PDB file of C-alpha atoms in Angstrom:
ATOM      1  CA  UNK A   1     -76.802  17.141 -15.972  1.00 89.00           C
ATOM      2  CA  UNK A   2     -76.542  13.225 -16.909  1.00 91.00           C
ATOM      3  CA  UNK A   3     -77.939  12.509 -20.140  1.00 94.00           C
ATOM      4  CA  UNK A   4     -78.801   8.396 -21.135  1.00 94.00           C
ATOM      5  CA  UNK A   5     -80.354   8.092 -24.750  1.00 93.00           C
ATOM      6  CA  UNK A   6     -81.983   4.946 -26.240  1.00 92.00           C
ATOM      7  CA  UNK A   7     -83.322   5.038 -29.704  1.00 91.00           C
ATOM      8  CA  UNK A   8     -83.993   2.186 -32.171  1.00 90.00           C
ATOM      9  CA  UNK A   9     -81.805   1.225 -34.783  1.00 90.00           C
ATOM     10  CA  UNK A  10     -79.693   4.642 -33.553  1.00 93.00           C
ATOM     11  CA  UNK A  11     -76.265   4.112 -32.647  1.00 94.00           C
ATOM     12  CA  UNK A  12     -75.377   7.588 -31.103  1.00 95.00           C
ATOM     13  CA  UNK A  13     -76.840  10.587 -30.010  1.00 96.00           C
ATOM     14  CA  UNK A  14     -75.804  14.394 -29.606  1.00 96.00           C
ATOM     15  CA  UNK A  15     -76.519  16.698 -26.559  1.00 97.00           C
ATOM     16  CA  UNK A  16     -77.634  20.296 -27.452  1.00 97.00           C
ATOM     17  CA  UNK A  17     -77.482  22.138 -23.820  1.00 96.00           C
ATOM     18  CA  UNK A  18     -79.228  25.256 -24.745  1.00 95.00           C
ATOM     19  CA  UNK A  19     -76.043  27.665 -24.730  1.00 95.00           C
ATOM     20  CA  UNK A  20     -75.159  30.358 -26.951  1.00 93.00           C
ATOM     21  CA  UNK A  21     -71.925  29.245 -28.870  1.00 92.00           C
ATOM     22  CA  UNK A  22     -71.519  25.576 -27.529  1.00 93.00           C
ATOM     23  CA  UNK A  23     -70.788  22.517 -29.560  1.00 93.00           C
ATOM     24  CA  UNK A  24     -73.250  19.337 -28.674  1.00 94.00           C
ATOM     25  CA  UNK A  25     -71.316  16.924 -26.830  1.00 94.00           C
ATOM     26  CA  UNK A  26     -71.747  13.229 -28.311  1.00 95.00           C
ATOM     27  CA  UNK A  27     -71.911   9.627 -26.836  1.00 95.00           C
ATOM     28  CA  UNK A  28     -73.163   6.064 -27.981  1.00 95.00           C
ATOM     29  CA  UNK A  29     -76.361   5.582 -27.287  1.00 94.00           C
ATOM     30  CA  UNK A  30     -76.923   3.845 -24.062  1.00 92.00           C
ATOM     31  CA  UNK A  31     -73.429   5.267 -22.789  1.00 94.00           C
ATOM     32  CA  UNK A  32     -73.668   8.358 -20.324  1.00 94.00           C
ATOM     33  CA  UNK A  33     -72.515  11.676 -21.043  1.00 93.00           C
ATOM     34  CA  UNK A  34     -72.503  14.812 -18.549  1.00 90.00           C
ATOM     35  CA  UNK A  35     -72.008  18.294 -18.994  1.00 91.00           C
ATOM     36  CA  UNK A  36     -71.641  21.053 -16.207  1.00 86.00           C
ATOM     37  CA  UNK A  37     -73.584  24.429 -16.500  1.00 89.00           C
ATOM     38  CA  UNK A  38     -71.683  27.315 -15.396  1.00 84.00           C
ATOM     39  CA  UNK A  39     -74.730  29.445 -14.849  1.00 86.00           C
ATOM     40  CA  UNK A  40     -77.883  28.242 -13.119  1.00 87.00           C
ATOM     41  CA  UNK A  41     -81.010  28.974 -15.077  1.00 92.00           C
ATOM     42  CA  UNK A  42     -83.706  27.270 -17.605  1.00 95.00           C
ATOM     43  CA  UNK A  43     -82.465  25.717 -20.772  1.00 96.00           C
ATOM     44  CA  UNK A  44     -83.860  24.540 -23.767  1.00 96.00           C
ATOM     45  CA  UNK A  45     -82.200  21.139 -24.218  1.00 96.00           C
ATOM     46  CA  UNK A  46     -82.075  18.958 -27.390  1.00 96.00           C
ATOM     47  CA  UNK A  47     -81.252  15.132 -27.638  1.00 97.00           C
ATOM     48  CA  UNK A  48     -80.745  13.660 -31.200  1.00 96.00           C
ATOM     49  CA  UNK A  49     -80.334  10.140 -31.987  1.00 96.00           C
ATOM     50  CA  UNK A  50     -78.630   9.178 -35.028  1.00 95.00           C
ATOM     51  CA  UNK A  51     -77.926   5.788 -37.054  1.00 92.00           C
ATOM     52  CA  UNK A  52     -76.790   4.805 -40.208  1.00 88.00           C
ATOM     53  CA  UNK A  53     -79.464   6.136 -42.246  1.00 88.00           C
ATOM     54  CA  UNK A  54     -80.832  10.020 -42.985  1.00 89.00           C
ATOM     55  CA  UNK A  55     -83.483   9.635 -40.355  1.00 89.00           C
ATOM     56  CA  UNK A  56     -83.026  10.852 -36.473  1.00 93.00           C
ATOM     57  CA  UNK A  57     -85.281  11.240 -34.104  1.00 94.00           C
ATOM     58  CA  UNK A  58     -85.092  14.411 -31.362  1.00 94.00           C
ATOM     59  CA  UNK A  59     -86.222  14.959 -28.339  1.00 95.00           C
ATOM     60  CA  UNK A  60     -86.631  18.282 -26.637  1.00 96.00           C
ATOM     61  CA  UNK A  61     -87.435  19.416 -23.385  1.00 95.00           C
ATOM     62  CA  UNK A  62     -86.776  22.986 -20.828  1.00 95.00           C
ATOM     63  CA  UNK A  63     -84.362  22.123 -18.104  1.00 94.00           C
ATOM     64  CA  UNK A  64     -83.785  24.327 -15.042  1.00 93.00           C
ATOM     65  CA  UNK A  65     -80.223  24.141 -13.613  1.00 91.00           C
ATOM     66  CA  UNK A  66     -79.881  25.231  -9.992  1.00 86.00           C
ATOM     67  CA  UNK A  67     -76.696  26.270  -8.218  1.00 82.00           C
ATOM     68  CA  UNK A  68     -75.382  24.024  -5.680  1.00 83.00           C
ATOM     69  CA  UNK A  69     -74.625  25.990  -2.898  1.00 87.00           C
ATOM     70  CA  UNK A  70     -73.320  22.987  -0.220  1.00 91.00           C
ATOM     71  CA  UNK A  71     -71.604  19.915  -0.548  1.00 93.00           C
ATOM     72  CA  UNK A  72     -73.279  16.844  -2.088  1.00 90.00           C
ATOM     73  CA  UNK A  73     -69.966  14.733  -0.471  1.00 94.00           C
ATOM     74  CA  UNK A  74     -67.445  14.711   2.254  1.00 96.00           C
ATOM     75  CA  UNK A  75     -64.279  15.804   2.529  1.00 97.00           C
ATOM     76  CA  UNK A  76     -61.435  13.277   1.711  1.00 96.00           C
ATOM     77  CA  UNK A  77     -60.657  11.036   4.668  1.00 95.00           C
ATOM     78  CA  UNK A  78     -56.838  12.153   7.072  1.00 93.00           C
ATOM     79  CA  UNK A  79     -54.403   9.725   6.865  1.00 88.00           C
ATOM     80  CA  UNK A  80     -54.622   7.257   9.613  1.00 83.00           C
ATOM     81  CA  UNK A  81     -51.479   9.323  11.272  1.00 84.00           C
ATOM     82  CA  UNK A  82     -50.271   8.649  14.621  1.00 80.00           C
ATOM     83  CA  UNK A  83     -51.970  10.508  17.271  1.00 82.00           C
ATOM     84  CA  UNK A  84     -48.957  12.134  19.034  1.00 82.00           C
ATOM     85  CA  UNK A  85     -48.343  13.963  15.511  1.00 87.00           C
ATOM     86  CA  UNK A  86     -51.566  15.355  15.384  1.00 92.00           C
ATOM     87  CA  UNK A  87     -53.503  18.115  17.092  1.00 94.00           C
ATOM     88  CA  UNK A  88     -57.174  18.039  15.934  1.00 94.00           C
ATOM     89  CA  UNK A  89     -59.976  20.711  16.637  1.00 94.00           C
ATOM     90  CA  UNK A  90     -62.513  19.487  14.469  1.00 94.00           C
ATOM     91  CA  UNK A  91     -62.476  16.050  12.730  1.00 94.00           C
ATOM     92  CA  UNK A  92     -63.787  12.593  13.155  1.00 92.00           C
ATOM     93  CA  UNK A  93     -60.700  10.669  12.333  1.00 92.00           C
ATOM     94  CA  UNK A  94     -59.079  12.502  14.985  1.00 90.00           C
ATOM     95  CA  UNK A  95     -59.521  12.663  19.114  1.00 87.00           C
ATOM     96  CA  UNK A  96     -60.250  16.174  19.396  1.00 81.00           C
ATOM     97  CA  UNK A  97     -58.881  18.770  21.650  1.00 76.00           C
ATOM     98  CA  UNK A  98     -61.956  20.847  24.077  1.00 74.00           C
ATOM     99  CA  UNK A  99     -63.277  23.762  21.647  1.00 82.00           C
ATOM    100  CA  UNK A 100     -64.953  26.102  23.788  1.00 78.00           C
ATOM    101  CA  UNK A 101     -66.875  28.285  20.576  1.00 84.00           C
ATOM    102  CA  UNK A 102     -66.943  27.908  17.050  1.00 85.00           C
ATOM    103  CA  UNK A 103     -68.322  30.971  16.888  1.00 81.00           C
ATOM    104  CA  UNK A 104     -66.750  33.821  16.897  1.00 68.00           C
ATOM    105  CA  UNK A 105     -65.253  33.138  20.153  1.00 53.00           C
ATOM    106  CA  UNK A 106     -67.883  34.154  21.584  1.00 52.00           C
ATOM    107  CA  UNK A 107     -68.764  36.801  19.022  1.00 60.00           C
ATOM    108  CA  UNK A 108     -67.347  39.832  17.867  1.00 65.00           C
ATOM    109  CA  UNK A 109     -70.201  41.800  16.425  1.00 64.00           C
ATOM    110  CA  UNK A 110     -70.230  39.916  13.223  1.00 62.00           C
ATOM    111  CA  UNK A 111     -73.662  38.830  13.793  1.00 54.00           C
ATOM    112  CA  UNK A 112     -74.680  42.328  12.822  1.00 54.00           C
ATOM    113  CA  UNK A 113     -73.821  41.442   9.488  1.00 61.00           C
ATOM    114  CA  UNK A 114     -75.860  38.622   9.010  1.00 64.00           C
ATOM    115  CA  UNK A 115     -73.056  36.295   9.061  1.00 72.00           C
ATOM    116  CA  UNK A 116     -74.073  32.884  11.438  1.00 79.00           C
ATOM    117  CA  UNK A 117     -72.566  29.447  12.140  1.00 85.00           C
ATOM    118  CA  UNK A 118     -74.273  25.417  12.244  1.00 89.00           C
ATOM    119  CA  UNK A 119     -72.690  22.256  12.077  1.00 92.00           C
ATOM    120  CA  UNK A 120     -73.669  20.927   9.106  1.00 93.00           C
ATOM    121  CA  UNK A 121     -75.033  17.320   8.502  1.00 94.00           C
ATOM    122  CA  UNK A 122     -74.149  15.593   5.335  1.00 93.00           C
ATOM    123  CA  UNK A 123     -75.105  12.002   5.505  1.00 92.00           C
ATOM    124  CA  UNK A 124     -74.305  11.903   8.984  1.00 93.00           C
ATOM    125  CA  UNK A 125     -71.065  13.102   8.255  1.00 94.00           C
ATOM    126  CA  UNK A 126     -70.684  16.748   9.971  1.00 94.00           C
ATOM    127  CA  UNK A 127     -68.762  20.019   9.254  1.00 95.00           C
ATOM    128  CA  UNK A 128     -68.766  23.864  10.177  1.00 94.00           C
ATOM    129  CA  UNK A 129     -71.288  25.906   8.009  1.00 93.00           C
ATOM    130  CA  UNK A 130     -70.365  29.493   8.181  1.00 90.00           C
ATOM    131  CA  UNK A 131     -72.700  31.747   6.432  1.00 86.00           C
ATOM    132  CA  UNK A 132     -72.312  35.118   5.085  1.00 82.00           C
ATOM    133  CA  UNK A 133     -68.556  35.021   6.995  1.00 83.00           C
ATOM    134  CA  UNK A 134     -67.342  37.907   7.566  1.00 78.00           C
ATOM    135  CA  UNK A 135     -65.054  36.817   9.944  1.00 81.00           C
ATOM    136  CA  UNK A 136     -65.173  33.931  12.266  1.00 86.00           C
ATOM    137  CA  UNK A 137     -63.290  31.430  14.091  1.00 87.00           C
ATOM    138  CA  UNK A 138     -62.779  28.710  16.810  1.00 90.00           C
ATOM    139  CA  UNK A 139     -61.494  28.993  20.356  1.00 91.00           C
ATOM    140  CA  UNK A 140     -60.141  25.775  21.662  1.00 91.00           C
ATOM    141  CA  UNK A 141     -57.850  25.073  24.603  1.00 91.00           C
ATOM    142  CA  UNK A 142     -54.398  26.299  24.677  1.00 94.00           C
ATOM    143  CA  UNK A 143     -52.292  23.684  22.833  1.00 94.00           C
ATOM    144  CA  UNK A 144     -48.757  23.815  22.186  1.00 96.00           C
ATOM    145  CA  UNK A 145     -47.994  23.289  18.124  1.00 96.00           C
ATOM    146  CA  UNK A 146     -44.525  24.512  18.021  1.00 96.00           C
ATOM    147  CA  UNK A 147     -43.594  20.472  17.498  1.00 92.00           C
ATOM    148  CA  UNK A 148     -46.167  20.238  14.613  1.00 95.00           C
ATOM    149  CA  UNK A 149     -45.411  21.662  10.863  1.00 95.00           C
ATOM    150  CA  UNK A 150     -48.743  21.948   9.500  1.00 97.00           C
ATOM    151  CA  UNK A 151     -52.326  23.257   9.819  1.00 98.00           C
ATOM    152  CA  UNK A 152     -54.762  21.368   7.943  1.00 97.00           C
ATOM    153  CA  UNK A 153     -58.181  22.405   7.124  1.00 97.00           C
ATOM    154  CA  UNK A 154     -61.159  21.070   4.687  1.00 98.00           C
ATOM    155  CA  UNK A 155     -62.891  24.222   2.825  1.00 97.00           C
ATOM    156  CA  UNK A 156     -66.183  23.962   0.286  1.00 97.00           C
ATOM    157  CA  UNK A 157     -67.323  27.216  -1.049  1.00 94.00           C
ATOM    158  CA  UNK A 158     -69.651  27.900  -4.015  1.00 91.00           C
ATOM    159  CA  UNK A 159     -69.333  31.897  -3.733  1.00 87.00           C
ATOM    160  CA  UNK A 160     -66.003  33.249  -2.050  1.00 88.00           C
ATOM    161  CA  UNK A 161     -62.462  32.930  -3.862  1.00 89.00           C
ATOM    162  CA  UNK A 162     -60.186  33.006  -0.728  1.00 90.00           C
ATOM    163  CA  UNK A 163     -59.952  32.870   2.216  1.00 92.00           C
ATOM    164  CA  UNK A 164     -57.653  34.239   5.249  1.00 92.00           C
ATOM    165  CA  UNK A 165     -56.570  32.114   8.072  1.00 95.00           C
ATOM    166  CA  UNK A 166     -55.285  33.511  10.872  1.00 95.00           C
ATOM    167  CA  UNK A 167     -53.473  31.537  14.090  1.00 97.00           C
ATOM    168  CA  UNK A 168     -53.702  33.629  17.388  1.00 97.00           C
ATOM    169  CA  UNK A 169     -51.494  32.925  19.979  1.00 97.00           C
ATOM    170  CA  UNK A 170     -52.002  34.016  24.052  1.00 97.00           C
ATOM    171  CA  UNK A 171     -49.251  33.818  26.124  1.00 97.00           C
ATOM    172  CA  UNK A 172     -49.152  32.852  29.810  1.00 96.00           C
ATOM    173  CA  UNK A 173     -49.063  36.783  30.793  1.00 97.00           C
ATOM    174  CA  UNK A 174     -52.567  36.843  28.527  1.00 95.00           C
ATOM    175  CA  UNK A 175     -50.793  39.151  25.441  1.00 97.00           C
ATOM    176  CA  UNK A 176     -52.579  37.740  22.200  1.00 96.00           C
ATOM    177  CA  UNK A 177     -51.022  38.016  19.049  1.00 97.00           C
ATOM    178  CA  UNK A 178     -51.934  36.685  15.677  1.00 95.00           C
ATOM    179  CA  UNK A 179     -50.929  36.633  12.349  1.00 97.00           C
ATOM    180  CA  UNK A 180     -52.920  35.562   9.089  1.00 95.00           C
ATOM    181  CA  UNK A 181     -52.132  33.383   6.241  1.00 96.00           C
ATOM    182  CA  UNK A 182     -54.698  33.984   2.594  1.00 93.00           C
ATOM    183  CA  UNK A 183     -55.209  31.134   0.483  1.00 94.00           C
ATOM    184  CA  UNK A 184     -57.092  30.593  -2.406  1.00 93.00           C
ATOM    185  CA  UNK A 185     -59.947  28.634  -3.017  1.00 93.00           C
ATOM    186  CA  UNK A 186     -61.481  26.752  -6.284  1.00 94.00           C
ATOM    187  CA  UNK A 187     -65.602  27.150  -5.788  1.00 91.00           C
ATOM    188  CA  UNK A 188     -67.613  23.914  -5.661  1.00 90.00           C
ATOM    189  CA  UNK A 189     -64.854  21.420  -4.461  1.00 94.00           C
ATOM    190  CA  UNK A 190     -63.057  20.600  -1.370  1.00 97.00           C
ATOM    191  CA  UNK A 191     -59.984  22.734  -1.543  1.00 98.00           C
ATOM    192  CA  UNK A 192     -57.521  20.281   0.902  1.00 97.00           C
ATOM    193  CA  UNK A 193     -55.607  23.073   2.209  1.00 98.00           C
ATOM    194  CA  UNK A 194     -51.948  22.306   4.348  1.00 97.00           C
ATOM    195  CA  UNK A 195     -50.093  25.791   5.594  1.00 98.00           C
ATOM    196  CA  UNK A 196     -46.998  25.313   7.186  1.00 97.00           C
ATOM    197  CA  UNK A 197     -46.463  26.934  10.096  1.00 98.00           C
ATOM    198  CA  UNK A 198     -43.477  28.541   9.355  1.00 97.00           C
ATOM    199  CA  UNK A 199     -45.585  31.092   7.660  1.00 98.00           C
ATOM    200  CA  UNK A 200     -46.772  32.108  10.758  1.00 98.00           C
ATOM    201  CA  UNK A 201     -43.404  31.797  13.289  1.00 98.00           C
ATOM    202  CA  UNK A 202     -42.026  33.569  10.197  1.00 98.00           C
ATOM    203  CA  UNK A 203     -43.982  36.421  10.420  1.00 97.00           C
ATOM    204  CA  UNK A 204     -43.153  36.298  14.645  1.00 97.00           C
ATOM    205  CA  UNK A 205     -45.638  34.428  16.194  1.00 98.00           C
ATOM    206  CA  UNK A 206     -44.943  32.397  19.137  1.00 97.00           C
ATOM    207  CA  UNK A 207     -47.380  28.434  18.479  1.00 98.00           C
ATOM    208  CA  UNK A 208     -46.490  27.025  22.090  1.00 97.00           C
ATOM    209  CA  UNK A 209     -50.160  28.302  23.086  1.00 97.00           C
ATOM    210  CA  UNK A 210     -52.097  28.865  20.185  1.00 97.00           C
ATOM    211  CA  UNK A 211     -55.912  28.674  21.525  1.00 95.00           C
ATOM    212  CA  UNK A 212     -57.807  30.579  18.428  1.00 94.00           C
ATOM    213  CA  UNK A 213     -58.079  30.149  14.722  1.00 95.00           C
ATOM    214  CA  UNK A 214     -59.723  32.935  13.049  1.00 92.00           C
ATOM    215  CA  UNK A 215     -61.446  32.826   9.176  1.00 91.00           C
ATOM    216  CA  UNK A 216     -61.902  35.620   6.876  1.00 88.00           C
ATOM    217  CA  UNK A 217     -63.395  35.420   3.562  1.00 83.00           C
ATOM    218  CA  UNK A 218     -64.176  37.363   0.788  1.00 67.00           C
ATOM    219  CA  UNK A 219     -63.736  41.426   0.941  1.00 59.00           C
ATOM    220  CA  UNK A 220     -62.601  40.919   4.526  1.00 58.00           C
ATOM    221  CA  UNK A 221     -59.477  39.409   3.288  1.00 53.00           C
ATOM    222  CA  UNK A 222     -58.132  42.546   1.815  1.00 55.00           C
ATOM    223  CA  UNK A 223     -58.668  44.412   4.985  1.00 54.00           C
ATOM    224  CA  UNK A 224     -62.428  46.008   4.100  1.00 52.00           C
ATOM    225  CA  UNK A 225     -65.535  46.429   5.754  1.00 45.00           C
ATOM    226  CA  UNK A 226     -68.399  45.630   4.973  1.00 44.00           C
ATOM    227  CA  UNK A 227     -71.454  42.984   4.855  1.00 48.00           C
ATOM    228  CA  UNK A 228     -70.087  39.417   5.261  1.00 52.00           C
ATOM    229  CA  UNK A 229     -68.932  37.391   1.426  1.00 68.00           C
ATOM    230  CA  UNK A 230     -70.181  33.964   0.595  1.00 82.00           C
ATOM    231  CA  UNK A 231     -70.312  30.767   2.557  1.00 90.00           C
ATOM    232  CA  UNK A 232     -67.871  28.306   3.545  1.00 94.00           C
ATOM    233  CA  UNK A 233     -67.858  24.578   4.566  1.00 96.00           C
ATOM    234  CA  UNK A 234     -64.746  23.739   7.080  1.00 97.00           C
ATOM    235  CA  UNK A 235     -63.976  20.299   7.866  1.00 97.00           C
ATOM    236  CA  UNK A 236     -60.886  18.431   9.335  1.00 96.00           C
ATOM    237  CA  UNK A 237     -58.908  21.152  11.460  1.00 96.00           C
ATOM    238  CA  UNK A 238     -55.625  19.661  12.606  1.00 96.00           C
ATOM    239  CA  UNK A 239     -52.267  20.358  13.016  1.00 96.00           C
ATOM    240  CA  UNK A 240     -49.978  18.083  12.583  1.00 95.00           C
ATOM    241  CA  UNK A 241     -46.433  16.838  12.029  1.00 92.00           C
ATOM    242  CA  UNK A 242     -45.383  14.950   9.019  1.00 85.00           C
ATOM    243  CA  UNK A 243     -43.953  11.946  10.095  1.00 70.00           C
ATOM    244  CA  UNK A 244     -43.157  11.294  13.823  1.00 60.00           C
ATOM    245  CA  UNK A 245     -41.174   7.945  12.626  1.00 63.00           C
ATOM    246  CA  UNK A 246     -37.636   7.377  14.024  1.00 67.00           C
ATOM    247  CA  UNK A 247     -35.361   4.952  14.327  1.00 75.00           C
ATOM    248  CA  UNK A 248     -34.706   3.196  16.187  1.00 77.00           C
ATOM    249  CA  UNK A 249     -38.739   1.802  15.350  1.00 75.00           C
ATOM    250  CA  UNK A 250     -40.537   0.454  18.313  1.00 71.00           C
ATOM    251  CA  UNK A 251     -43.324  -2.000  17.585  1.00 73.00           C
ATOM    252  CA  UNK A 252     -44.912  -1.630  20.466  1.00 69.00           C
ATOM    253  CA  UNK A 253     -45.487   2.139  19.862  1.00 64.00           C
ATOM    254  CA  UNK A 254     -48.010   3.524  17.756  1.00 65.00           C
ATOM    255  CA  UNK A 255     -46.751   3.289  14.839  1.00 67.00           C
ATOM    256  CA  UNK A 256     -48.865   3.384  11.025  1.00 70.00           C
ATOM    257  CA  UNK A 257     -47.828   0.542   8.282  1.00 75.00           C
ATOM    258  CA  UNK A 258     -48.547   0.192   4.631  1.00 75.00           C
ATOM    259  CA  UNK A 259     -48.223  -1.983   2.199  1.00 79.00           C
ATOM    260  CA  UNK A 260     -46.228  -0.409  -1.154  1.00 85.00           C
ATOM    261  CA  UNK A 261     -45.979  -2.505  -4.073  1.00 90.00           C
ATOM    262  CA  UNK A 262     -48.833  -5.091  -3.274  1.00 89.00           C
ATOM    263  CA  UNK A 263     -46.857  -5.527  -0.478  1.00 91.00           C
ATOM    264  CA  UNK A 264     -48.765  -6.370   2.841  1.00 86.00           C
ATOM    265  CA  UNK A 265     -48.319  -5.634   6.623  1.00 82.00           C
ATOM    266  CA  UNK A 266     -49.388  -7.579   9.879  1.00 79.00           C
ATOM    267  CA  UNK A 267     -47.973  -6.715  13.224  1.00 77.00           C
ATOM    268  CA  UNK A 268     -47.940 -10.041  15.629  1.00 78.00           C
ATOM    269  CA  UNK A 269     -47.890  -9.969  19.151  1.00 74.00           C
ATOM    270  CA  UNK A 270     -44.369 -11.892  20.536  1.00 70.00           C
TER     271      UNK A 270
END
């Protein structure tokens, strides 16, 4: 909640949220002050304005706080890397490779348990909704990664604390293998999440034809069964290499320049 208090003659005010134990939080009046409810509810909230004098005048009023349970804002924006150091599923800063399914590839009975998929539309700004995940997962074409270092992936949650990802490999015989990764999440943020891949070569698995990511949340993660945990917002899957730079540097390539220092960069045409 944002709070905004005007008052004659006042010259600050105190916020009383309505919980058990909690200090009121203070400002000037006319400044803003917020506080963050942990728990959604109905509150009995209590504004009051003070000045120099005794006198103050309050102002009461029941406020309902509801959970957010999706994004209010996009994912932070990929660096503007070169394209022949990244290999994007799913991103709009990216050229994309061909993903067949985003669902389960196509699906693997997890419907059952009520968990489902949509591409979510913030603002015109989309992203994979998976709901109730059990498990889930993308199936792309077969790319080869082994010259990349990271995956990269965008994940909002409001009710699961981790999740697993796992990269599946199929070689050209058509043996899969896969191998996960668990990472943990912070609820109602984008946790920007970069695992390198040695995690997964070190564990054995072979990258030069990876053509399935799989997700896990929740329960699943620790190997259970059960009804799918919480709901997760993916954005920005990539893998990628961090810095394809080399010398000697060729202008004419695609190359990525910044300014450092107030510093800035133009490349001319000879």
């Amino acid at each position: 909640v944002s709070v905004t208090a005007t008052a004659d003659y006042a010259t600050m005010y105190e916020f009383y949220p309505g919980v058990a134990g909690v200090d009121p939080v203070t400002a000037n009046i006319g400044d803003e002050l917020s506080y963050q409810y942990a728990e959604a509810g109905t509150y009995n909230v209590k504004v009051i304005a003070k000045g120099a004098a005794i006198a103050v005048t309050e102002y009461t009023q029941e406020f309902e706080v509801t959970a957010i349970l999706a994004p209010v804002e996009s994912a932070p924006t990929p660096k503007n890397r070169p394209s022949s150091s990244v290999a994007s599923l799913y991103s709009a800063s990216y050229t994309s490779s061909a993903v067949t399914n985003f669902n389960g590839f196509p699906d693997w009975g997890q419907a059952g348990l009520g968990s489902g998929w949509a591409e979510y539309d913030l603002n015109g700004d989309k992203m994979l909704q998976y709901v109730n995940m059990s498990y889930q997962g993308n199936q792309f074409d077969h790319v080869d990664v082994s010259g990349k270092e990271f995956l990269h992936l965008d994940v909002w949650t409001a009710d699961t604390d981790r999740i697993e990802v796992s990269v599946i490999n199929q070689d050209l015989a058509g043996n899969v293998t896969e191998k996960p990764v668990w990472v943990d999440l912070k609820a109602d943020q984008w946790n920007q999440i970069d695992i390198p891949l040695s995690d997964y070569t070190d564990q054995g698995l072979a990258i030069d034809r990876v053509f399935q990511l799989k997700y896990v949340s929740g329960p699943w993660a620790d190997g259970g069964y059960g009804a799918g945990a919480g709901t997760v917002f993916i954005d920005n899957v990539y893998f990628y290499k961090a810095s394809e730079v080399k010398l000697p540097i060729r202008f004419n390539q695609e190359e990525r320049f910044a300014g450092v220092g107030g510093a800035s960069v133009e490349l001319s045409t000879d």
